[in-house]
Coordinates of C-alpha atoms and ligand atoms in Angstrom, one line a residue:
M1 CA 24.5 13.2 -25.9
S2 CA 24.4 13.8 -22.2
Y3 CA 21.4 15.6 -20.8
D4 CA 21.4 18.0 -18.0
F5 CA 18.1 17.1 -16.2
S6 CA 16.1 19.6 -14.3
E7 CA 15.5 19.3 -10.4
F8 CA 12.3 17.3 -11.2
G9 CA 14.4 15.1 -13.5
Q10 CA 17.1 14.6 -10.8
H11 CA 14.6 13.5 -8.4
L12 CA 12.2 11.5 -10.5
A13 CA 14.3 10.1 -13.4
S14 CA 17.4 8.8 -11.6
G15 CA 16.0 5.5 -10.4
S16 CA 14.4 4.4 -7.2
G17 CA 13.6 1.4 -5.0
I18 CA 10.1 1.2 -6.4
E19 CA 11.4 1.2 -10.0
E20 CA 13.7 -1.7 -9.2
L21 CA 10.8 -3.4 -7.5
M22 CA 8.3 -3.0 -10.3
D23 CA 10.9 -4.0 -12.9
D24 CA 11.8 -7.2 -10.9
L25 CA 8.1 -7.9 -10.6
G26 CA 7.1 -7.2 -14.2
H27 CA 9.9 -9.3 -15.6
A28 CA 9.5 -12.1 -13.3
L29 CA 5.7 -12.3 -14.0
A30 CA 6.4 -12.0 -17.8
N31 CA 9.1 -14.8 -17.8
A32 CA 7.6 -17.1 -15.1
D33 CA 9.2 -20.3 -16.0
G34 CA 8.2 -22.1 -12.8
E35 CA 11.7 -21.5 -11.3
L36 CA 11.5 -18.1 -10.0
K37 CA 9.7 -17.7 -6.5
M38 CA 8.2 -14.2 -6.8
L39 CA 7.7 -13.1 -3.2
G40 CA 8.7 -9.6 -3.8
G41 CA 6.0 -7.4 -5.5
G42 CA 2.5 -6.4 -4.4
Q43 CA 0.8 -8.3 -7.1
P44 CA -2.5 -9.4 -5.8
A45 CA -3.5 -13.1 -5.9
R46 CA -5.8 -14.4 -8.6
I47 CA -8.9 -15.4 -6.8
P48 CA -11.1 -17.6 -9.1
E49 CA -14.5 -16.3 -7.8
V50 CA -13.3 -12.7 -8.2
D51 CA -11.9 -13.3 -11.7
A52 CA -15.3 -14.8 -12.6
I53 CA -17.0 -11.5 -11.5
W54 CA -14.7 -9.4 -13.8
R55 CA -15.3 -11.7 -16.8
E56 CA -19.2 -11.4 -16.1
R57 CA -18.9 -7.6 -15.9
L58 CA -16.9 -7.3 -19.1
E59 CA -19.4 -9.6 -20.9
A60 CA -22.1 -7.4 -19.6
L61 CA -20.5 -4.3 -20.9
I62 CA -20.1 -5.8 -24.4
E63 CA -23.8 -6.8 -24.3
E64 CA -25.2 -3.6 -22.9
A65 CA -25.9 -0.8 -25.5
G66 CA -23.2 1.8 -25.1
G67 CA -21.2 -0.2 -22.5
L68 CA -18.2 -0.8 -24.6
E69 CA -18.1 2.8 -25.7
R70 CA -18.2 4.0 -22.0
A71 CA -15.4 1.7 -21.0
L72 CA -13.1 2.1 -23.9
T73 CA -13.8 4.8 -26.4
S74 CA -14.6 8.0 -24.3
Y75 CA -12.6 10.4 -22.2
D76 CA -14.2 10.9 -18.9
P77 CA -14.1 14.2 -17.2
P78 CA -10.7 14.7 -15.3
Q79 CA -12.5 14.2 -11.8
G80 CA -13.9 10.9 -12.9
N81 CA -17.1 9.4 -14.4
A82 CA -20.1 11.2 -12.9
R83 CA -22.1 8.0 -12.2
F84 CA -19.0 6.3 -10.5
L85 CA -18.3 9.4 -8.3
A86 CA -21.9 9.3 -7.2
A87 CA -21.9 5.7 -6.4
V88 CA -18.8 5.9 -4.4
A89 CA -20.2 8.8 -2.4
K90 CA -23.6 6.9 -1.7
L91 CA -21.8 3.8 -0.8
F92 CA -20.1 5.5 2.0
R93 CA -23.0 7.6 3.0
D94 CA -25.4 4.7 3.1
H95 CA -23.1 2.2 4.8
F96 CA -21.0 4.4 7.1
G97 CA -23.1 7.7 7.4
W98 CA -20.2 9.9 6.0
D99 CA -21.5 13.3 4.9
I100 CA -19.9 13.2 1.5
A101 CA -21.2 13.7 -2.0
S102 CA -19.5 13.6 -5.6
E103 CA -17.8 16.7 -4.9
N104 CA -15.8 14.8 -2.2
V105 CA -14.7 12.1 -4.7
A106 CA -12.0 12.1 -7.5
V107 CA -10.6 9.3 -9.6
T108 CA -6.9 8.9 -10.4
A109 CA -4.7 6.6 -12.4
G110 CA -4.2 4.3 -9.4
G111 CA -3.4 5.1 -5.8
Q112 CA 0.2 5.8 -6.6
T113 CA -0.7 8.6 -8.8
A114 CA -3.0 10.0 -6.2
F115 CA -0.1 10.1 -3.8
F116 CA 2.3 11.9 -6.2
M117 CA -0.4 14.6 -6.5
L118 CA -1.4 14.7 -2.9
F119 CA 2.1 14.8 -1.5
N120 CA 3.5 17.5 -4.1
L121 CA 0.3 19.5 -3.7
L122 CA 0.6 19.8 0.0
A123 CA 4.4 19.5 0.7
G124 CA 7.6 20.6 -0.9
R125 CA 8.7 24.2 -1.4
G126 CA 6.0 26.7 -0.4
S127 CA 4.4 29.2 -2.8
D128 CA 6.7 31.8 -1.3
G129 CA 9.7 29.8 -2.8
E130 CA 11.2 29.5 0.7
A131 CA 10.2 27.1 3.5
K132 CA 9.9 23.4 2.5
K133 CA 6.9 21.6 3.8
K134 CA 7.0 18.0 4.8
I135 CA 4.7 14.9 5.3
L136 CA 4.9 13.3 8.6
L137 CA 4.7 9.5 8.6
P138 CA 3.9 8.5 12.2
V139 CA 5.5 5.1 11.8
V140 CA 8.1 3.7 9.6
P141 CA 8.7 1.2 7.9
E142 CA 6.1 2.8 5.5
Y143 CA 5.2 2.0 1.8
I144 CA 8.2 2.2 -0.4
G145 CA 6.1 3.8 -3.2
Y146 CA 5.9 7.1 -1.3
A147 CA 9.7 7.4 -1.0
N148 CA 10.7 9.2 -4.2
Q149 CA 7.6 11.0 -5.0
G150 CA 8.8 14.6 -4.1
V151 CA 9.6 16.8 -7.1
S152 CA 11.9 18.9 -5.0
G153 CA 13.5 16.0 -3.0
C154 CA 12.6 14.0 0.2
L155 CA 9.3 15.0 1.5
F156 CA 9.1 13.0 4.7
E157 CA 9.7 13.5 8.3
V158 CA 9.2 10.0 10.0
G159 CA 8.5 8.7 13.5
K160 CA 10.4 5.9 15.0
P161 CA 8.1 3.3 16.3
V162 CA 7.8 1.6 19.6
I163 CA 8.4 -2.1 19.2
E164 CA 6.2 -4.3 21.3
E165 CA 6.8 -8.0 21.7
T166 CA 3.4 -9.6 21.0
G167 CA 4.2 -13.4 21.1
P168 CA 6.8 -16.0 20.4
H169 CA 8.7 -14.8 17.4
E170 CA 6.1 -12.0 17.0
Y171 CA 6.2 -8.2 17.5
K172 CA 4.2 -5.1 16.5
Y173 CA 5.2 -1.4 15.6
R174 CA 3.2 1.2 17.5
V175 CA 3.0 5.0 17.1
D176 CA 5.2 6.6 19.6
F177 CA 2.8 9.3 20.5
D178 CA 5.0 10.7 23.2
A179 CA 7.7 11.6 20.8
L180 CA 5.5 12.5 17.8
E181 CA 5.7 16.1 17.2
V182 CA 3.9 18.2 14.5
T183 CA 6.2 21.2 13.9
D184 CA 5.1 24.2 11.7
D185 CA 6.8 22.6 8.6
I186 CA 4.4 19.6 8.6
A187 CA 1.8 19.8 5.9
A188 CA 0.0 16.6 6.5
I189 CA 0.2 13.3 8.5
C190 CA 0.0 10.1 6.4
A191 CA -0.2 6.4 7.0
S192 CA -1.1 3.2 5.2
R193 CA -3.8 1.3 6.9
P194 CA -3.0 -1.6 6.8
T195 CA 0.6 -0.8 6.3
N196 CA 2.5 -2.0 3.5
P197 CA 5.2 -3.6 4.3
T198 CA 4.4 -4.9 7.8
G199 CA 0.6 -5.7 7.8
N200 CA 0.3 -3.4 10.8
V201 CA -3.3 -1.9 11.2
L202 CA -3.6 1.5 13.2
T203 CA -6.4 0.7 15.7
D204 CA -9.5 2.8 15.6
K205 CA -8.3 4.6 18.7
E206 CA -4.9 5.3 17.3
T207 CA -6.5 6.5 14.1
A208 CA -8.7 8.9 15.9
K209 CA -5.7 10.2 17.9
L210 CA -3.8 10.9 14.8
S211 CA -6.9 12.6 13.4
A212 CA -7.2 14.8 16.3
L213 CA -3.6 15.6 16.2
A214 CA -3.8 16.7 12.5
K215 CA -7.1 18.7 13.2
A216 CA -5.5 20.6 16.1
N217 CA -2.6 21.6 13.9
G218 CA -5.0 22.5 11.0
I219 CA -3.5 20.0 8.6
P220 CA -5.1 17.0 6.9
L221 CA -4.6 13.3 7.8
I222 CA -4.2 11.1 4.8
L223 CA -5.1 7.5 5.2
D224 CA -4.0 5.0 2.5
N225 CA -6.6 2.3 2.2
A226 CA -5.1 0.3 -0.5
Y227 CA -5.6 -2.8 1.3
G228 CA -8.2 -1.3 3.7
A229 CA -11.7 -1.3 4.9
P230 CA -14.3 -1.6 3.4
F231 CA -12.8 -2.7 0.1
P232 CA -10.6 -4.6 -0.6
G233 CA -11.1 -5.4 3.0
I234 CA -7.7 -7.2 3.4
I235 CA -7.7 -6.3 7.1
F236 CA -8.0 -9.0 10.0
T237 CA -8.5 -7.0 13.0
G238 CA -12.1 -5.7 12.6
A239 CA -10.8 -2.0 12.3
K240 CA -13.3 0.3 10.9
P241 CA -13.3 2.7 8.0
F242 CA -12.5 6.2 9.2
W243 CA -13.4 9.6 8.0
E244 CA -13.7 13.1 9.2
P245 CA -14.1 16.2 7.2
H246 CA -10.3 17.1 7.3
V247 CA -9.2 13.6 6.4
I248 CA -8.0 12.5 2.9
L249 CA -8.7 8.9 2.2
T250 CA -7.4 6.9 -0.7
Y251 CA -8.8 3.6 -2.1
S252 CA -7.8 1.5 -5.1
L253 CA -9.2 -1.2 -7.2
S254 CA -5.9 -2.9 -7.5
K255 CA -5.8 -5.2 -4.5
L256 CA -9.6 -6.1 -5.1
G257 CA -8.1 -7.8 -8.3
L258 CA -8.0 -5.0 -10.9
P259 CA -4.4 -3.5 -11.0
G260 CA -4.3 -3.3 -14.7
T261 CA -7.2 -1.0 -14.8
R262 CA -5.2 1.7 -12.9
T263 CA -8.0 3.0 -10.9
G264 CA -7.4 5.0 -7.7
I265 CA -10.1 6.9 -5.7
V266 CA -9.5 10.0 -3.4
I267 CA -12.1 11.0 -1.0
G268 CA -11.5 14.4 0.8
P269 CA -12.5 17.9 1.2
P270 CA -13.9 19.6 -2.0
E271 CA -10.9 22.0 -2.2
I272 CA -8.5 19.0 -2.3
I273 CA -10.7 17.2 -4.9
R274 CA -10.8 20.2 -7.1
A275 CA -7.0 20.4 -6.9
V276 CA -6.8 16.7 -7.9
R277 CA -9.1 17.2 -10.8
S278 CA -7.0 20.1 -12.1
M279 CA -3.8 18.1 -11.8
S280 CA -5.4 15.1 -13.5
A281 CA -6.5 17.4 -16.4
I282 CA -3.0 18.8 -16.8
I283 CA -1.0 15.6 -16.3
G284 CA -3.2 13.2 -18.1
L285 CA -6.4 14.9 -19.5
S286 CA -8.6 12.1 -18.0
N287 CA -8.2 8.8 -16.2
P288 CA -8.8 5.2 -17.2
S289 CA -12.3 4.4 -17.7
T290 CA -12.5 0.5 -17.7
G291 CA -12.2 0.0 -14.0
Q292 CA -14.9 2.7 -13.2
Q293 CA -17.3 0.9 -15.7
I294 CA -16.5 -2.5 -14.4
M295 CA -17.1 -1.5 -10.9
T296 CA -20.1 1.1 -11.0
P297 CA -23.0 -1.4 -10.6
L298 CA -21.0 -3.4 -8.0
I299 CA -20.6 -0.2 -6.0
E300 CA -24.2 0.9 -6.6
S301 CA -25.5 -2.5 -5.3
G302 CA -23.1 -2.8 -2.4
E303 CA -21.8 -6.0 -4.0
V304 CA -18.2 -4.6 -3.6
L305 CA -18.7 -5.0 0.2
R306 CA -19.9 -8.5 -0.1
M307 CA -17.1 -9.5 -2.4
S308 CA -14.5 -7.9 0.0
E309 CA -15.9 -9.6 3.1
E310 CA -16.8 -13.0 1.5
L311 CA -14.2 -13.6 -1.0
V312 CA -11.2 -11.4 -0.8
R313 CA -10.7 -11.2 3.0
P314 CA -11.1 -14.9 3.9
Y315 CA -8.9 -15.8 0.8
Y316 CA -6.0 -13.7 2.1
Q317 CA -6.6 -14.6 5.8
T318 CA -6.2 -18.3 5.1
R319 CA -3.2 -17.7 2.9
C320 CA -1.6 -15.6 5.6
E321 CA -2.3 -18.1 8.4
R322 CA -0.7 -21.0 6.2
A323 CA 2.3 -18.8 5.4
R324 CA 2.9 -18.0 9.0
A325 CA 2.8 -21.7 9.9
A326 CA 5.2 -22.4 7.0
A327 CA 7.5 -19.6 8.5
H328 CA 7.6 -21.2 11.9
E329 CA 8.4 -24.5 10.3
A330 CA 11.2 -23.0 8.2
F331 CA 12.9 -20.8 10.7
G332 CA 12.3 -23.0 13.8
E333 CA 14.6 -22.0 16.8
Q334 CA 17.9 -22.0 15.1
V335 CA 18.1 -18.4 14.1
P336 CA 17.1 -15.2 15.7
W337 CA 13.9 -14.2 13.9
K338 CA 10.7 -12.4 14.5
M339 CA 7.6 -11.6 12.3
H340 CA 5.3 -8.6 12.5
R341 CA 1.8 -9.5 13.8
S342 CA -0.2 -10.0 10.7
E343 CA -3.2 -7.6 10.7
G344 CA -3.9 -7.2 6.9
A345 CA -2.2 -6.7 3.5
L346 CA -0.4 -9.3 1.5
F347 CA 2.9 -9.5 3.4
L348 CA 5.0 -11.0 6.0
W349 CA 7.5 -8.8 7.5
F350 CA 10.6 -10.5 8.9
W351 CA 13.1 -9.0 11.4
F352 CA 16.3 -10.9 12.0
P353 CA 17.9 -9.2 15.0
G354 CA 21.7 -9.0 14.7
L355 CA 21.7 -10.1 11.0
P356 CA 25.4 -10.0 10.0
I357 CA 24.8 -8.8 6.4
S358 CA 22.6 -6.0 5.1
S359 CA 19.1 -6.7 3.9
K360 CA 20.1 -5.8 0.4
E361 CA 22.8 -8.4 0.5
L362 CA 20.3 -10.9 1.7
Y363 CA 18.0 -9.9 -1.1
N364 CA 21.0 -10.4 -3.6
R365 CA 21.8 -13.9 -2.3
L366 CA 18.0 -14.8 -2.5
K367 CA 17.7 -13.4 -6.0
A368 CA 20.7 -15.6 -6.9
R369 CA 18.8 -18.6 -5.7
G370 CA 15.6 -17.6 -7.6
V371 CA 13.7 -16.1 -4.6
L372 CA 12.6 -12.4 -4.9
V373 CA 11.8 -10.5 -1.7
I374 CA 12.1 -6.8 -1.0
P375 CA 15.0 -5.7 1.2
G376 CA 13.6 -3.9 4.4
E377 CA 15.9 -0.9 4.1
Y378 CA 13.8 0.6 1.3
F379 CA 10.9 1.0 3.7
F380 CA 12.8 3.1 6.3
F381 CA 13.1 6.4 4.3
G382 CA 12.6 10.0 5.3
E383 CA 14.2 12.1 7.9
G384 CA 14.2 11.8 11.5
L385 CA 15.2 8.2 12.2
G386 CA 18.9 8.5 12.9
E387 CA 21.2 5.5 13.2
W388 CA 19.1 2.3 13.7
S389 CA 20.4 -1.2 12.9
H390 CA 16.9 -2.4 12.8
R391 CA 16.5 -1.0 9.3
D392 CA 19.0 -3.2 7.9
E393 CA 17.7 -6.4 9.5
C394 CA 14.3 -6.9 7.8
V395 CA 12.8 -8.2 4.6
R396 CA 9.2 -8.2 3.1
V397 CA 7.8 -11.4 1.8
S398 CA 4.5 -11.5 -0.2
Y399 CA 2.2 -14.5 0.5
A400 CA -0.2 -13.8 -2.4
M401 CA 1.6 -16.4 -4.7
E402 CA 0.8 -20.1 -4.7
E403 CA 1.1 -21.7 -1.3
Q404 CA 3.8 -24.2 -2.5
V405 CA 5.8 -21.4 -3.9
V406 CA 5.6 -19.4 -0.7
R407 CA 6.5 -22.5 1.4
E408 CA 9.5 -23.4 -0.8
G409 CA 10.6 -19.7 -0.8
L410 CA 10.4 -19.3 3.0
A411 CA 12.6 -22.5 3.2
I412 CA 15.3 -21.0 1.0
I413 CA 15.1 -17.7 3.0
A414 CA 15.6 -19.6 6.2
E415 CA 18.5 -21.4 4.8
E416 CA 20.1 -18.1 3.5
V417 CA 19.5 -16.5 6.9
R418 CA 21.2 -19.5 8.6
H419 CA 24.2 -19.2 6.3
A420 CA 24.4 -15.5 7.2
F421 CA 24.6 -16.2 10.8
S422 CA 27.0 -19.0 10.0
L423 CA 24.8 -21.6 11.4
Ligands
PLP501 N1 -0.6 2.4 -1.3 C1 0.0 1.1 -0.9 C2 0.1 1.0 0.6 C3 0.4 0.3 -1.8 O1 0.8 -0.9 -1.4 C4 0.1 0.4 -3.1 C5 0.5 -0.6 -4.1 O2 1.0 -1.7 -3.9 C6 -0.4 1.6 -3.5 C7 -0.7 2.5 -2.6 C8 -0.6 1.9 -5.1 O3 -1.4 1.1 -5.7 P1 -2.2 1.3 -7.0 O4 -1.5 2.4 -7.7 O5 -2.0 0.1 -7.8 O6 -3.5 1.6 -6.6

């Protein structure tokens, strides 16, 4: 039988870059036979000290009267567990002075689901059925997971960044504020901070400028803190957490080490939070409880901040420095190559200026040699970019896997890039 899918079906059920990526990742992790070098996905590293904390917390939940029941056998209200919501609000109130309470916080089934809800809530066809509103991404490349989330098609207007040379084989994308235009059809501005895929971090000043721009246009600024401050804190620049009353923040427990619990957190104006709660009830009744139960005492005590600062950040920073050194060793001076400055997140972002093959072709050649990366072209989505050869010349490489695997993978990538340049 052939099915005539709806508009929703056409947009969400016909495949996407994120599906391909998660499929590759899932199969690679399930069938890991030591041969495949999985440098593609956003799988966080296994940090032994952090894993020990999860073990302790699970044991405590089993020991504690009612603990297991709260974690596994009850539906939470659609906004989230009341004690968890209060703990999150108090953490940010006490440590950062933000004027927020439980009514400013909602839980979702991971950050990904939060974005599906937020984007479709704010953008798409308007309630008058006519004008289509969009989300402005001030800098691309941006997170591949946003790309196909619009139930009525592409939701994004994007800004072409300024490329700043920052060192030998190193560059940085900057927001081109002079070219950035907030037209009437823009419903919100959004950025991941740090940015997946590049490891770019909007400075405090740039963030404040984007926030002022959003406020002046009466729209929210959405900041995706999947890797950000204060938790998981995979941010190497000292950039500070940012909040203002018109800002919507997303957090996630995934990169802290709990992707399997599917726990996302939205902080925002009460009207937005009520909308997220309503959507959670309709789409999923309630959200996963286990992550909330594991984390509640760690958030109440502030331990989550210590873990982020003392365990998670240093772990990734060391990994990142070693991976960058390995990249310099592998690429040397033979091919044209540059790496984005690493300011956070789990990735190295390579640019091979003048690459004679597409990034998808490079991905396929690498996959045939047992190295999984993500072709850069997926991260340049949305409208407003025009012709730009740069979008075909980049790949994203995760450095969260074992160091040896990253080093060997980088050596193979360098070999394939040399072949592509016929060197
Ligand atoms: N935002 C960014 C920038 C990400 O990289 C990811 C996952 O890799 C997410 C959001 C969603 O993560 P999760 O749904 O696991 O919270």
